[in-house]
CSV table of C-alpha atoms in Angstrom, one decimal:
chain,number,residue,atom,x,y,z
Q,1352,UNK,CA,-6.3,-20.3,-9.7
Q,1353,UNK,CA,-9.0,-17.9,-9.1
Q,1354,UNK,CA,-10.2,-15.3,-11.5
Q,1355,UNK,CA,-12.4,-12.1,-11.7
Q,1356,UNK,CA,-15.3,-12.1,-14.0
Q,1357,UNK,CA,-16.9,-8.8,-14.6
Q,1358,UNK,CA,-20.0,-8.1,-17.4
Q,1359,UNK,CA,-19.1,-4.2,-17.7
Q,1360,UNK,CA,-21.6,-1.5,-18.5
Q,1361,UNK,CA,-23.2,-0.9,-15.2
Q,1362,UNK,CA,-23.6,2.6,-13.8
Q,1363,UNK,CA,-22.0,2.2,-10.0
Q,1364,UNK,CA,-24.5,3.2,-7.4
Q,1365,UNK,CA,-24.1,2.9,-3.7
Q,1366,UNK,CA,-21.6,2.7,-0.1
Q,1367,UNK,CA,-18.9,1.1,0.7
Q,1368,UNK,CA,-17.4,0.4,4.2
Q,1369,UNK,CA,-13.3,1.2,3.5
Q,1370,UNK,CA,-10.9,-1.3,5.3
Q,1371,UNK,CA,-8.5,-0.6,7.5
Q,1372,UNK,CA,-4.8,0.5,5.5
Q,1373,UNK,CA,-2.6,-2.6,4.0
Q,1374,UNK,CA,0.3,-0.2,4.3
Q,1375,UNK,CA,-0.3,0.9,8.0
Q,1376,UNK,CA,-0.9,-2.7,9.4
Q,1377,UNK,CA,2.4,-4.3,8.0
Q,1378,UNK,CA,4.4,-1.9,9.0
Q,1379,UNK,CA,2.3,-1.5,12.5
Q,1380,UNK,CA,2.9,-5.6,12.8
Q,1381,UNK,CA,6.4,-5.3,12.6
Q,1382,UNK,CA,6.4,-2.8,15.3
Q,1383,UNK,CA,5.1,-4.7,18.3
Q,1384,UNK,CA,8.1,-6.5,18.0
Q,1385,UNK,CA,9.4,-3.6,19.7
Q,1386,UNK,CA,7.1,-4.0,22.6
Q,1387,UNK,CA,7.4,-5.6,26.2
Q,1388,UNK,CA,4.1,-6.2,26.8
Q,1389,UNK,CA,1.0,-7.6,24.6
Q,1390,UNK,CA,-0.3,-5.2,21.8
Q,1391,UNK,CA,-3.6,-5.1,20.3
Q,1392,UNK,CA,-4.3,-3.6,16.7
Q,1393,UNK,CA,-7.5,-3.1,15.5
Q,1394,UNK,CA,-9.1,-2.3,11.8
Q,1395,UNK,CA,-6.5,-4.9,10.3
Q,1396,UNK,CA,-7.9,-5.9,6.9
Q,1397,UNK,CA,-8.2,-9.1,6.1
Q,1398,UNK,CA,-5.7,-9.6,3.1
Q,1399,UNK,CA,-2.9,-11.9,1.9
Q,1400,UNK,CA,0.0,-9.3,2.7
Q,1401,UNK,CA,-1.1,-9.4,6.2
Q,1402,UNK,CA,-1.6,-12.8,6.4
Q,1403,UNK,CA,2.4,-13.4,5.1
Q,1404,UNK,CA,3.3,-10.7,8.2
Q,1405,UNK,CA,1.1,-12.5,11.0
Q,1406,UNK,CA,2.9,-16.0,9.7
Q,1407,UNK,CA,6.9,-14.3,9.8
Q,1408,UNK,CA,5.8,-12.9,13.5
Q,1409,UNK,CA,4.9,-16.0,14.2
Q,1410,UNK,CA,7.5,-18.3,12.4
Q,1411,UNK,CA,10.0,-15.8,15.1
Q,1412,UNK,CA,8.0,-17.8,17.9
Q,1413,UNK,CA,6.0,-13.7,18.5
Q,1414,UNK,CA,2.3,-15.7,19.4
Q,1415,UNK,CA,-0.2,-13.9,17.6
Q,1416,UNK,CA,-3.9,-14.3,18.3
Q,1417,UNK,CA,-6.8,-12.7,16.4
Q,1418,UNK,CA,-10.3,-12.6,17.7
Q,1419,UNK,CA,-13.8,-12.0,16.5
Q,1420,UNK,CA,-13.6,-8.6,15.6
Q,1421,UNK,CA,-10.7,-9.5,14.0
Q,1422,UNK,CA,-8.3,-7.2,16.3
Q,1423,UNK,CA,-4.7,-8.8,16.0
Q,1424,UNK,CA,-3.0,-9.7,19.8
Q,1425,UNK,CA,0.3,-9.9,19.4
Q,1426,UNK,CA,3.1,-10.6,22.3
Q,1427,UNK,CA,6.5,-10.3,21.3
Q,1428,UNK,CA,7.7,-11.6,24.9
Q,1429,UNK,CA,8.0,-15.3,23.6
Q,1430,UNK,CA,10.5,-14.5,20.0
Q,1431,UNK,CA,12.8,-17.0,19.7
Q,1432,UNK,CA,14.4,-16.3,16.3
Q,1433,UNK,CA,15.3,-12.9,15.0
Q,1434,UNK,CA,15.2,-14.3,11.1
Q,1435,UNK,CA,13.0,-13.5,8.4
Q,1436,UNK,CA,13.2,-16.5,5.8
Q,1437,UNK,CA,13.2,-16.1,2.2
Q,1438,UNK,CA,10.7,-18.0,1.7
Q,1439,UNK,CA,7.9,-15.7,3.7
Q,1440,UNK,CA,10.0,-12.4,2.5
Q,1441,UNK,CA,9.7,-13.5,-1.1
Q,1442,UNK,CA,6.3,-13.2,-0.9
Q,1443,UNK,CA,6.0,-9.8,0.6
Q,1444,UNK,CA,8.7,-6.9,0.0
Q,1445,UNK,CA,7.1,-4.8,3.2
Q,1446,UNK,CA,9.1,-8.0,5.4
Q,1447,UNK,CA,11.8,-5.8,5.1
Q,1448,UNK,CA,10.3,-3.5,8.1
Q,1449,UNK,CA,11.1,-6.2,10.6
Q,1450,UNK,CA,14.7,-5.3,9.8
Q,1451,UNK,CA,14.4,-2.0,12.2
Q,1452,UNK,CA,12.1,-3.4,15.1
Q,1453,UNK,CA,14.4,-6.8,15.5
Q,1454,UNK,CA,17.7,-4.7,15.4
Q,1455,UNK,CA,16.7,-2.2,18.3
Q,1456,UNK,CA,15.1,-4.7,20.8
Q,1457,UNK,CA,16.8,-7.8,20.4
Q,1458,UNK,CA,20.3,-7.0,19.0
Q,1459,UNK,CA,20.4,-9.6,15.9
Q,1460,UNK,CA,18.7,-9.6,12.9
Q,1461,UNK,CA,18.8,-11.7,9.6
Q,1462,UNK,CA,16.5,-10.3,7.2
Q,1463,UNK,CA,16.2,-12.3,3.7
Q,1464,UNK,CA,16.8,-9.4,0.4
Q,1465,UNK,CA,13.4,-9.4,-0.8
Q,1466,UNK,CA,11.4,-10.6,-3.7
Q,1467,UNK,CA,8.2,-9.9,-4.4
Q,1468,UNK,CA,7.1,-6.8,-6.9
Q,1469,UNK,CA,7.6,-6.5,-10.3
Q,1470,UNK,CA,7.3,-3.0,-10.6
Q,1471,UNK,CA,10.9,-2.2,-10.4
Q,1472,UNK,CA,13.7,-2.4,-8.6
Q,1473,UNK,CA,13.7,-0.9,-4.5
Q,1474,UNK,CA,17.0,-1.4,-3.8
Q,1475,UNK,CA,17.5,-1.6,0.6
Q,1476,UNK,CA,20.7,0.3,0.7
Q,1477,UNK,CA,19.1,3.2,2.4
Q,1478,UNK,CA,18.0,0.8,5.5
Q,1479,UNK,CA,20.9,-0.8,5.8
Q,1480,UNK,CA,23.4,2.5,5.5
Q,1481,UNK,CA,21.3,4.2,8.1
Q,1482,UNK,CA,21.6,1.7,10.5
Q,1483,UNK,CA,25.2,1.3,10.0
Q,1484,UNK,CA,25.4,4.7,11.1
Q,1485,UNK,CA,23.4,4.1,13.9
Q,1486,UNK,CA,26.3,1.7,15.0
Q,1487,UNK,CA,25.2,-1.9,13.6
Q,1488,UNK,CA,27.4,-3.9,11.7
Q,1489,UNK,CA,26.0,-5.5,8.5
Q,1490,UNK,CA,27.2,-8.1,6.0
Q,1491,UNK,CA,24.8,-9.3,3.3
Q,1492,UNK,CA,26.3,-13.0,2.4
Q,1493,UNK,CA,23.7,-15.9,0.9
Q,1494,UNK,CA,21.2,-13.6,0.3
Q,1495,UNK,CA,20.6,-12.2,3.7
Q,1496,UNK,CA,20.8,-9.1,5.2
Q,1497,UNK,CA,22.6,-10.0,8.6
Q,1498,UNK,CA,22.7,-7.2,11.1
Q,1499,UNK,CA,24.1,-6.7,14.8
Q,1500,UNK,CA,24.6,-4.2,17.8
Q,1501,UNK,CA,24.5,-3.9,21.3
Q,1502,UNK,CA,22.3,-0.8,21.6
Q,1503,UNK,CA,21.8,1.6,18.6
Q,1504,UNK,CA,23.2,5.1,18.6
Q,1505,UNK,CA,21.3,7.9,17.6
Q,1506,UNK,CA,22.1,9.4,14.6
Q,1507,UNK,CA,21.8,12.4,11.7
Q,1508,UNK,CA,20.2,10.4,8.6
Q,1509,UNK,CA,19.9,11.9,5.6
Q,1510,UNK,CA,18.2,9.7,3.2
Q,1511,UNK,CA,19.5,10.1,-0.3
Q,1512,UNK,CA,15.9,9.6,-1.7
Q,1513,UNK,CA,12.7,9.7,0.0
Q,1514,UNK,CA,11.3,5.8,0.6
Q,1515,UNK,CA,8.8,4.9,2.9
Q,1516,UNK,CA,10.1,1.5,4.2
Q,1517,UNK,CA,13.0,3.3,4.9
Q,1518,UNK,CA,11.8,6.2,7.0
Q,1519,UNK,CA,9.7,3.3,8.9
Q,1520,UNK,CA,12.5,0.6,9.3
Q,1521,UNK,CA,14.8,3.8,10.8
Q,1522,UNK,CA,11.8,5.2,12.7
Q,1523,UNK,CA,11.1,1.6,14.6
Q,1524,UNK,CA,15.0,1.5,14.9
Q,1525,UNK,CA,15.5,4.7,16.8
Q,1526,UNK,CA,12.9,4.3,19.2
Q,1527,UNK,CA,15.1,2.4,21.2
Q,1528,UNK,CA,18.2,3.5,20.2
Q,1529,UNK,CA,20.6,5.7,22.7
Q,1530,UNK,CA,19.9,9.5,22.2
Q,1531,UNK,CA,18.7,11.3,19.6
Q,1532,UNK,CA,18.0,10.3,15.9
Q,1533,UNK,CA,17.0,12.9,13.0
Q,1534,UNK,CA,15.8,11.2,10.2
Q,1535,UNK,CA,16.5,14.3,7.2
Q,1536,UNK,CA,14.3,13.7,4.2
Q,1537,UNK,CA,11.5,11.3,5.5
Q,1538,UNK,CA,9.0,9.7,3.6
Q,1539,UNK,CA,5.4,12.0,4.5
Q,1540,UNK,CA,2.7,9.6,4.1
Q,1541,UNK,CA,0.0,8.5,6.6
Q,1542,UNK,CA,0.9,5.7,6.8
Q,1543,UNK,CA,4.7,6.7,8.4
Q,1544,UNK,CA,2.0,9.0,10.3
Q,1545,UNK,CA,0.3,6.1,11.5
Q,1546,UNK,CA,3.4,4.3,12.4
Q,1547,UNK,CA,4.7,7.0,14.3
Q,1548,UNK,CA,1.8,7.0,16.1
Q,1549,UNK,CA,1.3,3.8,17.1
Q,1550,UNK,CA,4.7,4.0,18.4
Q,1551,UNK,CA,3.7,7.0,20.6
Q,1552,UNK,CA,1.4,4.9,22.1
Q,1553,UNK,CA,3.6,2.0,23.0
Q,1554,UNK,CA,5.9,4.9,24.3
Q,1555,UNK,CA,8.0,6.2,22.1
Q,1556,UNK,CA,9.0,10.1,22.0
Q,1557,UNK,CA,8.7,10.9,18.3
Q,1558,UNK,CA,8.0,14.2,16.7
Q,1559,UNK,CA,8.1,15.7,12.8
Q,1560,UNK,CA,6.2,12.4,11.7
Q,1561,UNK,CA,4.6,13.9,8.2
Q,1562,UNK,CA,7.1,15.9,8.0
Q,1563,UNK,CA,10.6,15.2,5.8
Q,1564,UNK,CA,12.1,15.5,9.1
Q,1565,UNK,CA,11.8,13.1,12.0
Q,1566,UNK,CA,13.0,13.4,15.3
Q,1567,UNK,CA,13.3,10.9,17.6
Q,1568,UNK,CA,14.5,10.4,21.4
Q,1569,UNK,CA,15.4,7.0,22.2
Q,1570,UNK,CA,14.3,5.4,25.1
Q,1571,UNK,CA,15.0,2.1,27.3
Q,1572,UNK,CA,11.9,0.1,26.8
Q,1573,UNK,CA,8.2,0.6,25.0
Q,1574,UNK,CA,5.4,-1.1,26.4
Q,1575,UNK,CA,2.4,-2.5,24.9
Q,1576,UNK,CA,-0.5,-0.4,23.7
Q,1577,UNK,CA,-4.3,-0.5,22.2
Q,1578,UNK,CA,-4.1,0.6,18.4
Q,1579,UNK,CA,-6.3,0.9,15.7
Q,1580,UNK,CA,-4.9,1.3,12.2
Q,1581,UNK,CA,-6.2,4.4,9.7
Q,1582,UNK,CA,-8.4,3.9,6.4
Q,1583,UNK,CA,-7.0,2.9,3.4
Q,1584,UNK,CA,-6.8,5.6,1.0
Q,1585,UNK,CA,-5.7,3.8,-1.4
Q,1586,UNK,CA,-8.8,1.7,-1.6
Q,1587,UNK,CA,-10.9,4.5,-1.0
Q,1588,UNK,CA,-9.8,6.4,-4.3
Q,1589,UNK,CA,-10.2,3.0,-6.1
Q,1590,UNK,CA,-14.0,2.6,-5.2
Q,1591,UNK,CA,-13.9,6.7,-6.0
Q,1592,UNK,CA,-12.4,5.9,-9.6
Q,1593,UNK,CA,-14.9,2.9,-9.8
Q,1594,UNK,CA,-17.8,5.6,-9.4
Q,1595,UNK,CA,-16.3,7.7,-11.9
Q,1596,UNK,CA,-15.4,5.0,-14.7
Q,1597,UNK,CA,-19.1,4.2,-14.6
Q,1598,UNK,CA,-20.4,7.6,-14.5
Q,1599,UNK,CA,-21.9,6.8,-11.4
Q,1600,UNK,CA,-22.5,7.8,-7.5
Q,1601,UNK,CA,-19.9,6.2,-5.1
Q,1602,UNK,CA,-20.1,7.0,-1.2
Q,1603,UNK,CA,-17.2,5.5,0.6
Q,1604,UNK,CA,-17.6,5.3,4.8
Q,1605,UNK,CA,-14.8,4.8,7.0
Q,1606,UNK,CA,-12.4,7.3,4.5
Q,1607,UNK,CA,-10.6,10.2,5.2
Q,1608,UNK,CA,-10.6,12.9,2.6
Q,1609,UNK,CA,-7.3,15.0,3.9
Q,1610,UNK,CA,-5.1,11.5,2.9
Q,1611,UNK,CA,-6.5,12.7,-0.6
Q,1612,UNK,CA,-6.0,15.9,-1.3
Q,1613,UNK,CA,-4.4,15.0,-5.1
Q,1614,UNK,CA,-6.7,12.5,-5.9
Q,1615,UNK,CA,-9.7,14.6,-5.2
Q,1616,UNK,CA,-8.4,17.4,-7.4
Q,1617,UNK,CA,-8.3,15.3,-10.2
Q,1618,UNK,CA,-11.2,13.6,-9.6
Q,1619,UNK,CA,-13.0,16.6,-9.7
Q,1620,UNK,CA,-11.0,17.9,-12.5
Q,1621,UNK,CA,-12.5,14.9,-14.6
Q,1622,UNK,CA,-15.8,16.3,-13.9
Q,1623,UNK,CA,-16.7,14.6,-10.4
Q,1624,UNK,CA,-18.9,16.3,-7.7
Q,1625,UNK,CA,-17.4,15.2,-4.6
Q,1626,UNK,CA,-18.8,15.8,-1.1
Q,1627,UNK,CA,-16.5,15.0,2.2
Q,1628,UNK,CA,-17.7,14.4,5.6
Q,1629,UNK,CA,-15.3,13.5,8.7
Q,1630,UNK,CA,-15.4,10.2,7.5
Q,1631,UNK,CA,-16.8,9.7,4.4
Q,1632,UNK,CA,-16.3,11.0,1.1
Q,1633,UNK,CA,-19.1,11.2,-1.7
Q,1634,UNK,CA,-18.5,11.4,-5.6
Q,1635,UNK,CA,-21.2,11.8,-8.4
Q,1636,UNK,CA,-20.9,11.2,-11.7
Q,1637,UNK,CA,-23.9,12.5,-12.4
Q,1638,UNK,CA,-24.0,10.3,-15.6
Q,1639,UNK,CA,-21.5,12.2,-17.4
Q,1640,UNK,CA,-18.6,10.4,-19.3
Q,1641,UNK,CA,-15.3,11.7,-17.4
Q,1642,UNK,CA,-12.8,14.1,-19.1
Q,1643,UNK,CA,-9.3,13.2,-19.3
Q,1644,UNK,CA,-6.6,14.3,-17.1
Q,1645,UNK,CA,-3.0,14.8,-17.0
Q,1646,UNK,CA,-1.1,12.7,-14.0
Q,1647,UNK,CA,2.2,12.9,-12.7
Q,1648,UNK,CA,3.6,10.8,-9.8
Q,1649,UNK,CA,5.7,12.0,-7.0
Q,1650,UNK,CA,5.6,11.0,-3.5
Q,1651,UNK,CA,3.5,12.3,-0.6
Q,1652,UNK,CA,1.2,14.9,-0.9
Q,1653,UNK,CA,1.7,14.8,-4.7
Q,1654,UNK,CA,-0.3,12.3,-6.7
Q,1655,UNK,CA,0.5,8.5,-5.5
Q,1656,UNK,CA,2.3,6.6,-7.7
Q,1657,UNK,CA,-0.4,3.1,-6.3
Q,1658,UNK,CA,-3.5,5.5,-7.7
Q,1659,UNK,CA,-1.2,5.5,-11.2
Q,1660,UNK,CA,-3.0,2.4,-13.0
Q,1661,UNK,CA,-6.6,3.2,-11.8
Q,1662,UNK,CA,-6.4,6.8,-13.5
Q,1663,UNK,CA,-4.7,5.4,-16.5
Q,1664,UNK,CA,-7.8,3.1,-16.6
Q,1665,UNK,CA,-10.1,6.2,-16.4
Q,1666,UNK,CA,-8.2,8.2,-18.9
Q,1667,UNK,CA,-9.4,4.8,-21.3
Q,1668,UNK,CA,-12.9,6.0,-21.7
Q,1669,UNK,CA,-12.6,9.3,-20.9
Q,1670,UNK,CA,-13.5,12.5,-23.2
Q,1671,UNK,CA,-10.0,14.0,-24.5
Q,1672,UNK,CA,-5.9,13.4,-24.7
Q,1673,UNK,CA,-4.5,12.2,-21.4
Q,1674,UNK,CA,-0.6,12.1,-20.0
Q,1675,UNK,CA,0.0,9.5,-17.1
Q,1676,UNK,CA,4.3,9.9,-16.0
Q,1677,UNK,CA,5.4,7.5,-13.4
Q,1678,UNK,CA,8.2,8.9,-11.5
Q,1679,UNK,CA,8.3,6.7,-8.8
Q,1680,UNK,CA,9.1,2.9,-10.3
Q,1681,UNK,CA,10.8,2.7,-13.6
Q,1682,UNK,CA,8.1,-0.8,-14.4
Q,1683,UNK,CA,4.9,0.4,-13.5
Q,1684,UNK,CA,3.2,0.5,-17.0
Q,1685,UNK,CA,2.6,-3.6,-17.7
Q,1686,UNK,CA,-1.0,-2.8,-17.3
Q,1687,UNK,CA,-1.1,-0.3,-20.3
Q,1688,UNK,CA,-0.3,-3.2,-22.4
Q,1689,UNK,CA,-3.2,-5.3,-20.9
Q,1690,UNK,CA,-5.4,-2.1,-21.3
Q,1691,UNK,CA,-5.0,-2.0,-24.7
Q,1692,UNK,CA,-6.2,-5.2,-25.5
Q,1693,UNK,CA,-9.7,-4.2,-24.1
Q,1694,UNK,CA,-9.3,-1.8,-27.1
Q,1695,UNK,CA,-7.8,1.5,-25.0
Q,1696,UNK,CA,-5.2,3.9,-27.2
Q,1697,UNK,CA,-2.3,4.3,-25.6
Q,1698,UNK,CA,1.2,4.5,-26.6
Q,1699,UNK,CA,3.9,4.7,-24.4
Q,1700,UNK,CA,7.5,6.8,-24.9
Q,1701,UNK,CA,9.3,6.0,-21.8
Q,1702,UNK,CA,7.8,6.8,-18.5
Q,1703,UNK,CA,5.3,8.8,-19.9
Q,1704,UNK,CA,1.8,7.1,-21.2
Q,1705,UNK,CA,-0.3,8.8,-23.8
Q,1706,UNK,CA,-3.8,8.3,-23.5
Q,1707,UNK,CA,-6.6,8.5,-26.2
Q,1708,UNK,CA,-10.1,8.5,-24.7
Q,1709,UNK,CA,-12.5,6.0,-26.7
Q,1710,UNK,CA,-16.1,6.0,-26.3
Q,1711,UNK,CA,-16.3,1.9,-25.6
Q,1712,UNK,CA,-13.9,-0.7,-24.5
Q,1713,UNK,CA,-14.4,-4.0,-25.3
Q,1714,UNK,CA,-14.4,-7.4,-23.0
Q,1715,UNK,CA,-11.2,-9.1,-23.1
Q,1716,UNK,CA,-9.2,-11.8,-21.1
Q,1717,UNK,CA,-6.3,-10.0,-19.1
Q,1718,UNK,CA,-3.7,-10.8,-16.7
Q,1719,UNK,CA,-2.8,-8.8,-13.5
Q,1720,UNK,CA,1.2,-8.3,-13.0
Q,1721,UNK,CA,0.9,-6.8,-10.0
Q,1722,UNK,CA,-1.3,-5.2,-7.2
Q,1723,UNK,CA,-2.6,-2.3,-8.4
Q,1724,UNK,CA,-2.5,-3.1,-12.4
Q,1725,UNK,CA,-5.3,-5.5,-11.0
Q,1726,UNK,CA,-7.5,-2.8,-9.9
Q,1727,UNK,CA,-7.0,-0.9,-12.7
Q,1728,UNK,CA,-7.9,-4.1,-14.6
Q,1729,UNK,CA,-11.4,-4.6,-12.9
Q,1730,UNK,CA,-12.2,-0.8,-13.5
Q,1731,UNK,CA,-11.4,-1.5,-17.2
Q,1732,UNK,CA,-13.8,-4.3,-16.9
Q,1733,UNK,CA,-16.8,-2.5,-15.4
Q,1734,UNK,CA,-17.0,-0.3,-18.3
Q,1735,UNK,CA,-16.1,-3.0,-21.5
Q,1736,UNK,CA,-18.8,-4.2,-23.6
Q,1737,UNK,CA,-18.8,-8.0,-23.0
Q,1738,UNK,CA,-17.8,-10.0,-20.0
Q,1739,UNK,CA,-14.0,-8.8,-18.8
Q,1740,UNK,CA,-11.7,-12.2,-17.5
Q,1741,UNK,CA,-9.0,-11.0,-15.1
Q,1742,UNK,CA,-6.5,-13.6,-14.4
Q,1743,UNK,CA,-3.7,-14.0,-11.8
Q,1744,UNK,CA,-5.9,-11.9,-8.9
Q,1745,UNK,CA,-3.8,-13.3,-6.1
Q,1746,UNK,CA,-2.2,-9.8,-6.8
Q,1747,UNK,CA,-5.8,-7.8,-6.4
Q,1748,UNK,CA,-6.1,-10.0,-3.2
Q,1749,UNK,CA,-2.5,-8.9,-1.6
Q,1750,UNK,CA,-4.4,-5.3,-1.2
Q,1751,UNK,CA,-7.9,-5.4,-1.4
Q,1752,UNK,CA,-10.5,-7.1,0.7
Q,1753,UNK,CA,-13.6,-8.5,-0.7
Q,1754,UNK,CA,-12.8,-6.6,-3.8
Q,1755,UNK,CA,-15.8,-8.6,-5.4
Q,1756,UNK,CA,-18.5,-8.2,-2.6
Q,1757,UNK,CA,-18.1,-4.5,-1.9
Q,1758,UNK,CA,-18.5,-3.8,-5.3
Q,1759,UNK,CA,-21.3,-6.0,-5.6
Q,1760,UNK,CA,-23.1,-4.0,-3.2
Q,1761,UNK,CA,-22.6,-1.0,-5.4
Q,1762,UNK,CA,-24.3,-2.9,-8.1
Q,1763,UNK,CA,-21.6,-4.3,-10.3
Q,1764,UNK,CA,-22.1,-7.9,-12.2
Q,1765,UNK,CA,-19.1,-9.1,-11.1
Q,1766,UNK,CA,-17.9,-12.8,-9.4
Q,1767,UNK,CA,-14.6,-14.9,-8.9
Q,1768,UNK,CA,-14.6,-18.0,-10.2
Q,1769,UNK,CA,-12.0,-21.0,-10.9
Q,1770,UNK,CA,-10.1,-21.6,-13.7
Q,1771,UNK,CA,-7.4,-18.2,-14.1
Q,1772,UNK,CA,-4.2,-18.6,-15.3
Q,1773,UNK,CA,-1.3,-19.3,-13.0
């Protein structure tokens, strides 16, 4: 098992090329099931998560090519099997999302209950009530989720809380469903954005999308379409955080600074020059040690609940008294514990975190619990005394690509090497 090694105490200097978004292209994949005709999707990052979605298309007999450039061709004419296996959806939560597209075009689906995360529980009752009042019957027996319907009806969905697998599994779902859908409380992300887009493209009549409500007109068929998926922001506010850790100078290309309106506040907040471009976003340090600042989770356009861990990581070494609440996921504080043993002071009273700002961490082995814990792990690292171990990075790799090289080229001493704890 691979881990991260990282000798901390290097001032980040440099550009980074952002990949394409890990929660655009999964939920993008699922939708060319939807399709009669071939799709091609472009700017699909090269990352674990996407690799478990090309393999489900393809364990449904979907024949799925990708060439040179690495643009995914995908041809949902050949599906055999409308079944997602518990053995792929374990994996990978986002499977889920193939629920919707399956449904709509080909009448059947049997969708494993995922596995996956353990950041709390996301409970798939929203999906499959609003499909059940888009007409499908649903029975979850041996661990699947086993759905069927002629032809979906449109429908008045209210979602009882805002989720974003939800607003995309109902948005693929009424696309081809018989009249008009609203989808009331929506998830306002880009990524749904994205989605919805992409589905425009193919055909679909969608409008509302960033919006909390949706409204879409079903039609009889989509066809196939030329797509390329949007920047990750995620990442991009990672290698942002990176540059401020450090006290350095970050410039991310390929990024678009509207997806990150909240995280740019804060960053600036902490004491970061930023500069934006139409696609590229700047930050300098300037050398300074950052000051801490209070965050609070909420969904889209507050502060993200996945930038969380890397500003709890920041808060570490930062000048001042910090609060981090997480809203979202009632789990999402495992890498506090990990945190402190690099020597941060934090103390945790429920879903709040309270964070002490100390003027030197020092290099310790830690283990990643999940995906973004792991980056805040590494940005931990780059600024501990000593050389940082970060164990069980199949997590890092489910969401970043080439965490290691791109921020070698910004001048960190970091590698991966063997030997990390399963």
């Amino acid at each position: 098992m691979d881990k991260l090694q990282i000798k901390g105490g290097t001032r980040l200097d440099g550009e980074v090329k952002i990949s394409g978004a890990k929660n655009a292209a999964l939920p993008i994949l699922a939708g060319t099931l939807l399709a009669e005709g071939p799709v091609s999707i472009g700017n699909v990052p090269h990352l674990r998560d996407v690799t478990t979605m090309i393999q489900l298309l393809g364990s449904m007999g979907v024949s799925v090519t990708i060439d040179e450039k690495t643009r995914v061709e995908v041809d949902a004419s050949t599906v055999t099997e409308c079944v997602a296996p518990y053995e792929l959806v374990r994996t990978m939560r986002a499977s889920i999302v193939v629920l919707g597209p399956l449904l709509a075009r080909f009448g059947r689906a049997d969708v494993s209950l995922p596995g996956g995360c353990a950041i709390g529980a996301r409970p798939v009752n929203i999906h499959v009530a609003g499909l059940q009042a888009m007409g499908a019957e649903i029975h979850i027996e041996n661990g699947y989720i086993r759905a069927r319907a002629d032809r979906l009806k449109g429908a008045r969905l209210v979602l009882e809380t805002v989720t974003v697998t939800g607003t995309e599994n109902l948005l693929m779902a009424a696309t081809l469903a018989e009249g008009q859908t609203i989808i009331e409380n929506a998830a306002r992300e880009p990524e749904v954005v994205d989605l919805a887009d992409f589905l425009i493209a193919m055909g679909a009549k969608i409008r509302g999308a960033g919006t909390d409500t949706i409204i879409v007109d079903g039609v009889e068929k989509l066809h196939g379409a030329s797509y390329d998926v949007l920047p990750d922001r995620i990442e991009t506010g990672t290698f942002l955080v990176a540059g401020a850790i450090t006290g350095g100078r970050v410039k991310v290309k390929g990024a678009r600074a509207e997806h990150l309106d909240a995280v740019l506040g804060k960053l600036r907040e902490a004491g970061a020059v930023i500069t934006t471009g139409d696609n590229w976003i700047e930050l300098d340090m300037q050398g300074r040690r950052p000051k801490a600042v209070d965050i609070r989770t909420a969904p889209h356009p507050a502060f993200p609940t996945d930038m969380q861990a890397q500003f709890a990581a920041l808060n570490t070494i930062a000048d001042g008294v910090a609060t981090v609440t997480e809203t979202i996921f009632e789990n999402r504080f495992m890498h506090m514990l990990e945190m402190r043993r690099l020597g941060a002071d934090i103390r945790i009273e429920g879903n709040t975190a309270i964070i002490r700002g100390v003027p030197q961490l020092t290099a310790a082995p830690v283990m990643a619990t999940d995906l973004r814990a792991s980056a805040s792990l590494v940005l931990a690292g780059l600024v501990a005394q000593g050389t940082t171990d970060v164990l069980r990075i199949y997590h890092i790799d489910r969401g970043y690509e080439r965490i290691e090289e791109k921020l070698e080229q910004l001048g960190a001493q970091i590698k991966r090497a063997a030997g990390g704890s399963t």
